[in-house]
Short mmCIF file of C-alpha atoms in Angstrom, two decimals:
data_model
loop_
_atom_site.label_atom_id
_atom_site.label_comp_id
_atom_site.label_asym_id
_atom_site.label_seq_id
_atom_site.Cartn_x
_atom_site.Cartn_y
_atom_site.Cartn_z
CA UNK A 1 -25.23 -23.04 -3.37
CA UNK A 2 -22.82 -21.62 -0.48
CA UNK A 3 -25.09 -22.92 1.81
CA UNK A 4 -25.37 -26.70 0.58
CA UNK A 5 -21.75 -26.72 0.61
CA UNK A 6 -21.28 -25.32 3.93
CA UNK A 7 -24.12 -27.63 5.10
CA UNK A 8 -22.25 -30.46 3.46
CA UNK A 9 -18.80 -29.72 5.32
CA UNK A 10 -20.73 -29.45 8.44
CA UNK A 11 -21.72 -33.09 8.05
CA UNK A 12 -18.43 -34.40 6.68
CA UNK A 13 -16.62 -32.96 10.20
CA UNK A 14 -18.99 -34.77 12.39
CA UNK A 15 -18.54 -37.99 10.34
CA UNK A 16 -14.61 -37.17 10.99
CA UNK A 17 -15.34 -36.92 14.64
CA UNK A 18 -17.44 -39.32 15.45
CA UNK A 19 -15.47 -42.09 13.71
CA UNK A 20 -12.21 -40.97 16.08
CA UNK A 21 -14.24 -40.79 18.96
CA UNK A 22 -13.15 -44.97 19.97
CA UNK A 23 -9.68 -43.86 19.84
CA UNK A 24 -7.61 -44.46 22.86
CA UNK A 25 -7.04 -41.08 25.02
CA UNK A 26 -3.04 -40.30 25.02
CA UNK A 27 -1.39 -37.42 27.48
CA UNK A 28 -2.80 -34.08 26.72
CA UNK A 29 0.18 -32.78 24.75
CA UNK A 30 -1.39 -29.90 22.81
CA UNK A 31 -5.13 -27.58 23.09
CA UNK A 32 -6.90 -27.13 20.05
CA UNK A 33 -10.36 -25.48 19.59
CA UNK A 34 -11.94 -26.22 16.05
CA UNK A 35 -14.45 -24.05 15.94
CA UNK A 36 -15.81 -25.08 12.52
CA UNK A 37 -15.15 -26.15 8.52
CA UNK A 38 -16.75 -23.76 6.41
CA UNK A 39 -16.82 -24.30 2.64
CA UNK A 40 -16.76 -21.83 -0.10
CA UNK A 41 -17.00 -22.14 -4.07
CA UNK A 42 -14.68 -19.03 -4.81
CA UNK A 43 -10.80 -19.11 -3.41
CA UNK A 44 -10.66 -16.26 -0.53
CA UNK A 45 -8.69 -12.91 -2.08
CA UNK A 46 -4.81 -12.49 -1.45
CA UNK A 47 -3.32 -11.42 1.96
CA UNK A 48 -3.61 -7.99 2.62
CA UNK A 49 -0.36 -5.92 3.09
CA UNK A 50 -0.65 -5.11 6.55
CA UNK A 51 2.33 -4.36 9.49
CA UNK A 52 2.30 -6.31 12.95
CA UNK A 53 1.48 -4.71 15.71
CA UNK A 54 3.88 -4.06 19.00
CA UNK A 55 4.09 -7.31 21.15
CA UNK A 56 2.45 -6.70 24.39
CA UNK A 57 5.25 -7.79 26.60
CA UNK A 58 6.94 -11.32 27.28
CA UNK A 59 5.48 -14.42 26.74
CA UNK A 60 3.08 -13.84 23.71
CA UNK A 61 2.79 -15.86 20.71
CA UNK A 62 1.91 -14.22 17.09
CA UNK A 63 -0.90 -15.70 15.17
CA UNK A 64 -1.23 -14.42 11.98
CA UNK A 65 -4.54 -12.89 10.43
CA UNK A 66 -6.87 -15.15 8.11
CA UNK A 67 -9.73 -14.78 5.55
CA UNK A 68 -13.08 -16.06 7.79
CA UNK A 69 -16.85 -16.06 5.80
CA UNK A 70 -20.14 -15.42 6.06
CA UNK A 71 -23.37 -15.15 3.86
CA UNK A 72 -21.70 -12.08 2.34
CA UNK A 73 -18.70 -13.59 1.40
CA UNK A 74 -14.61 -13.07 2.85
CA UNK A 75 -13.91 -10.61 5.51
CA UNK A 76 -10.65 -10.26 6.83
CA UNK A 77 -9.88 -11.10 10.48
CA UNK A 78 -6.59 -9.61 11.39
CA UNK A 79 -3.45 -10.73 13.18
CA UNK A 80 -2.86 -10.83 16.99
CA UNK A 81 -0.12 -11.50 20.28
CA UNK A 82 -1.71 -14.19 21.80
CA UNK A 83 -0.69 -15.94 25.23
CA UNK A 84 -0.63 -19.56 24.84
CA UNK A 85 -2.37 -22.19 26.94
CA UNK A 86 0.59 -23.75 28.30
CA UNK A 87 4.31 -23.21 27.88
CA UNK A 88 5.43 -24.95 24.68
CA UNK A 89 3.38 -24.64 22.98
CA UNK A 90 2.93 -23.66 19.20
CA UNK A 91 0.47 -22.43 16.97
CA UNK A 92 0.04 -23.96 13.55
CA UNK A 93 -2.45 -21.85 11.41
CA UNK A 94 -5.47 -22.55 9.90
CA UNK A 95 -5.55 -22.50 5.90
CA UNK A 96 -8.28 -22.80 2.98
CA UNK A 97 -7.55 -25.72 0.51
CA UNK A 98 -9.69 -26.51 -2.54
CA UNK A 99 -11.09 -29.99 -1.96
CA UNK A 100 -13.71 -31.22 -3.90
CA UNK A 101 -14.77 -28.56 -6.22
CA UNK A 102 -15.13 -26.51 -2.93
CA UNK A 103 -12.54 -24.35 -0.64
CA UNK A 104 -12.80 -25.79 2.93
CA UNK A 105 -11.20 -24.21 6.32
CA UNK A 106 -8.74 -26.23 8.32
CA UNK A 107 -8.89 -25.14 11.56
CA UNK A 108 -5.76 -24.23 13.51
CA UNK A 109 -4.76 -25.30 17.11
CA UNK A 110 -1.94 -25.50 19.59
CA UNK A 111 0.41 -28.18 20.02
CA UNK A 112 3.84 -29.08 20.71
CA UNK A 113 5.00 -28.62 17.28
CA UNK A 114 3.64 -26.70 14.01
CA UNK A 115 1.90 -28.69 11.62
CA UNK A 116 0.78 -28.66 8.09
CA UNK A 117 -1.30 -25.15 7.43
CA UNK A 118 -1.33 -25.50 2.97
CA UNK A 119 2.06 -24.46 2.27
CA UNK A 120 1.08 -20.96 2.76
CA UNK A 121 3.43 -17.80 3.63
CA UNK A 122 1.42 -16.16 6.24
CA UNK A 123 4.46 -13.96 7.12
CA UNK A 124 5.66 -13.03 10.38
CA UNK A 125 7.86 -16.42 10.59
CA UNK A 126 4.92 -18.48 9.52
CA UNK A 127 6.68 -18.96 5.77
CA UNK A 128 4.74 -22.10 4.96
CA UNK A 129 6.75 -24.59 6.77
CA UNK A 130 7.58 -25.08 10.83
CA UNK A 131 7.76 -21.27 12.22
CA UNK A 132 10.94 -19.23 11.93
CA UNK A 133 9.41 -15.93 14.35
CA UNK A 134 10.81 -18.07 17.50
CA UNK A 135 10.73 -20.84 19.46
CA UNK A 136 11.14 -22.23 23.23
CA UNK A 137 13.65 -22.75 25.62
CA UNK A 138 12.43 -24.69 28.82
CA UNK A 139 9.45 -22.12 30.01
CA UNK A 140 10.56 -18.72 27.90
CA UNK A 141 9.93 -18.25 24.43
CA UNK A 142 13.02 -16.45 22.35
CA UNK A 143 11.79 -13.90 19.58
CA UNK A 144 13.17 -13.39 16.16
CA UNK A 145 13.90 -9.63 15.74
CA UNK A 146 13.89 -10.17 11.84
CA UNK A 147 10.25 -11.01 11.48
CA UNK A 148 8.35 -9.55 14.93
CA UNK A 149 8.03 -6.40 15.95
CA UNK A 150 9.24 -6.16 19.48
CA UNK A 151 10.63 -3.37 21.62
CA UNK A 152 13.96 -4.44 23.47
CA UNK A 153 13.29 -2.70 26.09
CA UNK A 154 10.18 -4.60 27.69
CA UNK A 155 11.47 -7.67 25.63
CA UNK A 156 15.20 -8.99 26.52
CA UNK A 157 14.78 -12.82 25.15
CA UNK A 158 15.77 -12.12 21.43
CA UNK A 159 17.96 -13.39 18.77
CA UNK A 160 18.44 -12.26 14.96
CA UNK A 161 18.30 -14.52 12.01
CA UNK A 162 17.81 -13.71 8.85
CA UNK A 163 14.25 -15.25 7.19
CA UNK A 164 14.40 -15.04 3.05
CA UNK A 165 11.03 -14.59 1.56
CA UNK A 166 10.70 -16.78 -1.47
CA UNK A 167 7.00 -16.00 -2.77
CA UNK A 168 5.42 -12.47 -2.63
CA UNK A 169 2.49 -13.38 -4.43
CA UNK A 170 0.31 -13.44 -0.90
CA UNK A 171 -2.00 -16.44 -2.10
CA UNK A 172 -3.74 -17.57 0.76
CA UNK A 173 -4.92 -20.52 -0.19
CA UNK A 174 -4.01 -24.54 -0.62
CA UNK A 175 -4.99 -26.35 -4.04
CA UNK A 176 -7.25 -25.84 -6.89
CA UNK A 177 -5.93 -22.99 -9.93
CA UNK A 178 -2.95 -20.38 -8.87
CA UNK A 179 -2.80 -21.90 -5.13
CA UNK A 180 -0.27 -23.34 -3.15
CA UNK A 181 0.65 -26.72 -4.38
CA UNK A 182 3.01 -27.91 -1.57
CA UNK A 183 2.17 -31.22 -0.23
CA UNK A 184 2.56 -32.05 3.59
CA UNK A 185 5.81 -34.04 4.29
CA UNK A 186 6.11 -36.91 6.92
CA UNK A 187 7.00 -34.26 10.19
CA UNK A 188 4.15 -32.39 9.30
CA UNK A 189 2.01 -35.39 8.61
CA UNK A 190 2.73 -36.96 11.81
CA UNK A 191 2.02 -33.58 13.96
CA UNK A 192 -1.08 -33.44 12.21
CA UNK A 193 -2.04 -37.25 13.07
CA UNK A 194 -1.07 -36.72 16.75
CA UNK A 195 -3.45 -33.40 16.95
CA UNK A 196 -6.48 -35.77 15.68
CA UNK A 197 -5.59 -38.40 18.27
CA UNK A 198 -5.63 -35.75 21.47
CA UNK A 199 -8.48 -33.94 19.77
CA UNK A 200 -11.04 -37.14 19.34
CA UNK A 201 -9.70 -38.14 23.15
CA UNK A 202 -11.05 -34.63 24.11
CA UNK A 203 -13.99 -34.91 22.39
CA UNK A 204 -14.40 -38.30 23.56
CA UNK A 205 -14.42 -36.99 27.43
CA UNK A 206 -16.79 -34.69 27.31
CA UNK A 207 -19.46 -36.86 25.83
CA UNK A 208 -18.58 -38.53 28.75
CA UNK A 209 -18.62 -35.49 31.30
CA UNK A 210 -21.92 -34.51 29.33
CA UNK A 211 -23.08 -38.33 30.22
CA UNK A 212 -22.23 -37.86 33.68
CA UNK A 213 -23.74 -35.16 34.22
CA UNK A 214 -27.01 -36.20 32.40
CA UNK A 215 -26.91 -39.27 34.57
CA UNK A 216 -26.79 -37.38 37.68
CA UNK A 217 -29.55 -35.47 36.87
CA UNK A 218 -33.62 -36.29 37.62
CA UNK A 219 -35.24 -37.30 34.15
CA UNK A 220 -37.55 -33.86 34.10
CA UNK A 221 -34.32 -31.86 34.22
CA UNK A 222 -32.38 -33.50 31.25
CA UNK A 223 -32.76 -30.78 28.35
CA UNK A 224 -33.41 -31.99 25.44
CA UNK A 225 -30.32 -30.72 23.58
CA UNK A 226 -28.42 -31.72 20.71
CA UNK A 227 -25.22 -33.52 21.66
CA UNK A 228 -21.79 -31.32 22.23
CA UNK A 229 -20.41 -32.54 18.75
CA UNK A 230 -23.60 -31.60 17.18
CA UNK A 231 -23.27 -27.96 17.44
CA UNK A 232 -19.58 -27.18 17.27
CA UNK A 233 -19.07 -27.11 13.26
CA UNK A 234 -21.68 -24.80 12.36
CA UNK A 235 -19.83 -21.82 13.15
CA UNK A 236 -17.20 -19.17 11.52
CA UNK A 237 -14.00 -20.35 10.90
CA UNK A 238 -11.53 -20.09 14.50
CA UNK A 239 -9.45 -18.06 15.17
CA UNK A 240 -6.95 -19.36 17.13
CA UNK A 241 -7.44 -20.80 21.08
CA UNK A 242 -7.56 -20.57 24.37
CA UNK A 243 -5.60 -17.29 25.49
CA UNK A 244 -5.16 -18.64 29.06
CA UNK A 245 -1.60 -19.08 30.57
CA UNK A 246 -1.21 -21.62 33.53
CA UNK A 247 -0.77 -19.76 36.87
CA UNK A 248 2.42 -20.25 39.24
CA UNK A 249 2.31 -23.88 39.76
CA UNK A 250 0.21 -25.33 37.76
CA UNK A 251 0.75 -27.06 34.54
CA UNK A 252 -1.62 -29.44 31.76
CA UNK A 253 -2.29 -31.42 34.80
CA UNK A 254 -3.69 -28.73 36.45
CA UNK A 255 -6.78 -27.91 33.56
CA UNK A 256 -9.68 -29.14 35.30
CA UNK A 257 -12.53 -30.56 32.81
CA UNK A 258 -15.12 -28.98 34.24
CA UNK A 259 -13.43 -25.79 32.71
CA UNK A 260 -14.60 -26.91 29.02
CA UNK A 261 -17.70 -25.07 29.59
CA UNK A 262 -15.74 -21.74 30.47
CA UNK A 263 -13.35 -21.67 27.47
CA UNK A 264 -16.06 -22.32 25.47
CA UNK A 265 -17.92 -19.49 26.30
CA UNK A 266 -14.31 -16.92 26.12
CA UNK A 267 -13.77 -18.83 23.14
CA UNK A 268 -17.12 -17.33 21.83
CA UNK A 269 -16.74 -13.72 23.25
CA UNK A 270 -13.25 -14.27 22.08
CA UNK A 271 -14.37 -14.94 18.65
CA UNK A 272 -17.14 -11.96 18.44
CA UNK A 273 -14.97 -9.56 19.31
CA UNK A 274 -12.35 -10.60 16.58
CA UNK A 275 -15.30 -10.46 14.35
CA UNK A 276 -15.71 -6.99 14.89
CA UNK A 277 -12.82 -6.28 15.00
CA UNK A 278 -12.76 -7.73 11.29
CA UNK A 279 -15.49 -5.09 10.57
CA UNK A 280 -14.00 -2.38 12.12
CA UNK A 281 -10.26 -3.14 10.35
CA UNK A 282 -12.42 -3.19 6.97
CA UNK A 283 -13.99 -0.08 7.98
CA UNK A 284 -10.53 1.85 8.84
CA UNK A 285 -9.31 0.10 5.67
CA UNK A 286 -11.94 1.64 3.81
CA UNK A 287 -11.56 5.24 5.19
CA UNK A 288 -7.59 5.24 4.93
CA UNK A 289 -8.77 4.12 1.08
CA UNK A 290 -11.23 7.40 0.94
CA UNK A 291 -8.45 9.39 2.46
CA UNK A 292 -5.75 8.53 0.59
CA UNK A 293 -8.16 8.87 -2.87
CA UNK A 294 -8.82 12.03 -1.49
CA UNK A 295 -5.53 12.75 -1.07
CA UNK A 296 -4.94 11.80 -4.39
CA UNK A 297 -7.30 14.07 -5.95
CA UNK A 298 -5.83 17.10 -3.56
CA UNK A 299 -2.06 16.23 -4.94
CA UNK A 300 -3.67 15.91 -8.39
CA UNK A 301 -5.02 19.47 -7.77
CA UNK A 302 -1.82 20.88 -6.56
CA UNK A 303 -0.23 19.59 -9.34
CA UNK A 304 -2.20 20.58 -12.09
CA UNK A 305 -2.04 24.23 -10.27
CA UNK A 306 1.24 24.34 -10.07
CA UNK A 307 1.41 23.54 -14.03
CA UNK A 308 -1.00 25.86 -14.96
CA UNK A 309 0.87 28.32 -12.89
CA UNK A 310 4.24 27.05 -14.78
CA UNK A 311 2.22 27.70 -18.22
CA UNK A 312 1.30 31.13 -17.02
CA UNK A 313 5.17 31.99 -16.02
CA UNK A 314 6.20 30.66 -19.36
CA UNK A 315 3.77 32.61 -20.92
CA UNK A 316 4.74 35.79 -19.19
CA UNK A 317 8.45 35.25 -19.90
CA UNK A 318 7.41 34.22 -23.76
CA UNK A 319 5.38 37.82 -23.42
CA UNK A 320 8.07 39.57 -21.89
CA UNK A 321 11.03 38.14 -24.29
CA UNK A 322 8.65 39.34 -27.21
CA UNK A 323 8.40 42.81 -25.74
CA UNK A 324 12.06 43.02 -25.26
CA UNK A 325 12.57 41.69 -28.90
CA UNK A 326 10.18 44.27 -30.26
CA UNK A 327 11.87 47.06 -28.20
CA UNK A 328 14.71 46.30 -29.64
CA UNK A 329 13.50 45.75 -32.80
CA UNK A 330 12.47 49.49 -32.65
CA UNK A 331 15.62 50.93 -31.23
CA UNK A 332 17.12 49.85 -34.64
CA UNK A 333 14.26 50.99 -36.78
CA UNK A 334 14.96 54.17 -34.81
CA UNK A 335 18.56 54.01 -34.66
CA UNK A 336 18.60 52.89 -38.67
CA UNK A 337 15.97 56.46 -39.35
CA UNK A 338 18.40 58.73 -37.63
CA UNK A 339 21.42 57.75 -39.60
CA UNK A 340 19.37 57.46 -42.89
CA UNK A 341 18.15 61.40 -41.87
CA UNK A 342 21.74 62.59 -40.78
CA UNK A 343 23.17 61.20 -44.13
CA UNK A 344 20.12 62.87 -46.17
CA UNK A 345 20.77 65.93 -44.37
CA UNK A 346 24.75 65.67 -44.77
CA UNK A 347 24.10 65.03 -48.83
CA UNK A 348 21.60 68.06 -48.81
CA UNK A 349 24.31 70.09 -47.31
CA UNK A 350 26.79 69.17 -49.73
CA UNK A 351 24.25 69.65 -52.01
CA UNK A 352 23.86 72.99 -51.13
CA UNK A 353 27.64 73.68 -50.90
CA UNK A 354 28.00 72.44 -54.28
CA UNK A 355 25.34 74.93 -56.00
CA UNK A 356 26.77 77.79 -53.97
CA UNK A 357 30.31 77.15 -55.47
CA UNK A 358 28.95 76.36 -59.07
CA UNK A 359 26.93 80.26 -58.88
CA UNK A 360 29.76 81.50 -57.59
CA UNK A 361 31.77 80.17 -60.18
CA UNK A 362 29.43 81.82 -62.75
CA UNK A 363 29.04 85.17 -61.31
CA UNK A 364 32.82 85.21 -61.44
CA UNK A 365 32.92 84.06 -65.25
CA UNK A 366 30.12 86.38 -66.24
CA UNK A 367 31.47 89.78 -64.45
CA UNK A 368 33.22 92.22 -67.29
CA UNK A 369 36.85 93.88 -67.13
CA UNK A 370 35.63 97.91 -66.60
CA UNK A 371 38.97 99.40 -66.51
CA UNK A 372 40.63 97.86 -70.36
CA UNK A 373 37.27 98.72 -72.21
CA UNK A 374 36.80 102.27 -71.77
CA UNK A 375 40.17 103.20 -72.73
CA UNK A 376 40.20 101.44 -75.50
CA UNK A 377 36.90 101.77 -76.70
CA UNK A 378 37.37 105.88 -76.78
CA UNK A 379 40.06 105.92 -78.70
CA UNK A 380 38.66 103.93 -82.05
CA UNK A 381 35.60 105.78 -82.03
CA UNK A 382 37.27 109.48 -81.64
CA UNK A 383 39.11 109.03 -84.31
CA UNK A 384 37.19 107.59 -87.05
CA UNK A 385 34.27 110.09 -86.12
CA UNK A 386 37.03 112.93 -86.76
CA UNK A 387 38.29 111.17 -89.86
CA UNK A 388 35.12 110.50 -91.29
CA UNK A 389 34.81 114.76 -89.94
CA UNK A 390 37.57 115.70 -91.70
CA UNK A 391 37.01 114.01 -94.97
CA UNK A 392 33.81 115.38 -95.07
CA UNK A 393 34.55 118.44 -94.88
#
């Protein structure tokens, strides 16, 4: 199914080109390399969150990263300082937009001013309409501080001004359910118009160069090629241009055609090694993933150490507040014996006190008066014996 569709987006672009190719060939205001429409049947994902690199130095223009596709589906390609072809020049982004129960790349390109790219916040000062990250002034560009990361020191040709961010949802795509529904005004509409006018006039002279050249040649050393326009929308989705700055002196005038061939080629090279450097991104991306679950799982660790070791001190203070509880728990039982044993052996001693005092008591009651009964007693019996004596006798 992915195929068809890309097939059938393949043939709708060279029906687009071929019926601008009659158009009459106006001055070479802008560069744009379309490197391809490639259709899709699922909406690419969200933007990554990702931070822009360091410019290089003076002079460089930021394109922002896109979603490109192949038979395995999206890969991201990211970001990237870019010198532009020719000074003023601008760099309106290429976008997905659901047309026709498909998604289908617009290609970006250079021009004089920024076009229509969907209505979509790329960030960086590309926040869906014009771009806010800088702009020209005669041949130096001027940098906004707010939105690129530059280092003042290398970079003197800056300004400040504040960019608000209105949508942080990161859809990156135009159209079709939970995408960007901003139509193109009449600015945009016009740039856009003006880039298909230079880029059927380009395509338009090298199918003549390409005739020339055929023409020139001896019949048994034509190859038997497919024409230029045949071959150029079967590719990955572009990534931005041609990253050549005019020398000292020269200016658009000065881009020879027989050059074509050239960019072409860097264009290619250009475009592998942003492919792999796709892959390799993805690749970081998905080791900084495994670290950072790994370190996860180590700060999950830690913490469930450090409350198990939090239990364990909670448990030894528990232990150690029950030990001091019992201890003193004992020291009363103890405390509580002793004065129950002093009082028993306090009462026993007044006990004893009291029994020695009672028998003493006694002893004194029970003890006779010696002296008063002998005396007395003597006296009675004497004399009745001697009574009793005398009567007898």
């Amino acid at each position: 199914m992915n195929t068809l569709l890309r097939l059938s987006a393949t043939v709708l672009a060279a029906g687009a080109l071929l019926a601008t190719a009659a158009a009459p060939r106006p001055a070479l205001a802008d560069v744009s390399i379309s490197i391809g429409v490639n259709a899709w049947n699922e909406p690419p994902p969200p933007f990554p969150d990702y931070s822009q690199p360091m410019i290089p130095g003076p002079g460089y223009i930021w394109t922002p990263g896109y979603w490109a596709v192949n038979h395995h589906g999206y890969y991201w390609v990211p970001g990237a300082w870019v010198l532009p072809p020719y000074a003023g020049a601008l760099w309106t982004p290429g976008y997905w937009a659901y047309i026709g129960n498909t998604y289908r790349w617009h290609s970006g390109y250079w021009g004089r001013h920024v076009g229509y790219y969907g209505g979509i916040d790329y960030g960086h000062g590309y926040v869906g309409r014009g771009y806010e990250g800088g702009y020209w002034k005669r041949d130096r560009f001027h940098y906004n501080r707010e939105v690129n990361h530059i280092n003042v020191k290398r970079v003197t040709n800056v300004y400040s001004r504040k960019v608000v961010k209105h949508d942080h949802r990161r859809i990156s795509y135009h159209g079709g359910k939970g995408g960007i529904q901003r139509r193109p005004d009449a600015h945009e509409i016009a740039v856009q118009r003006e880039h298909q006018r230079h880029r059927a006039a380009r395509d338009a002279d090298h199918r003549k160069r390409d005739a020339s050249h055929d023409r020139a040649r001896s019949p048994d050393q034509r190859p038997d090629r497919p024409h230029r326009a045949d071959n150029r929308h079967d590719r990955q989705p572009d990534r931005r241009d041609v990253q050549q700055r005019p020398g000292p002196g020269r200016g658009d005038a000065a881009r020879r055609p027989d050059r074509a061939g050239e960019q072409r080629q860097q264009l290619q090279a250009q475009q592998r090694q942003r492919e792999q450097a796709g892959r390799q991104q993805q690749q970081r991306h998905q080791q900084q993933e495994k670290q950072q679950q790994e370190r996860q799982q180590q700060d999950m660790q830690r913490q469930q150490q450090r409350q198990q070791q939090q239990v364990r001190q909670r448990q030894q203070s528990e232990q150690q507040q029950r030990q001091a509880t019992e201890r003193h728990h004992q020291q009363a039982r103890q405390q509580q014996a002793r004065q129950q044993q002093h009082q028993q052996q306090q009462q026993a001693r007044q006990q004893q006190d009291a029994r020695r005092h009672q028998q003493q008591a006694h002893r004194e009651a029970a003890r006779p008066d010696r002296g008063g009964s002998g005396r007395g007693g003597g006296r009675p019996d004497g004399g009745e014996h001697g009574n009793r004596g005398g009567r007898d006798r």
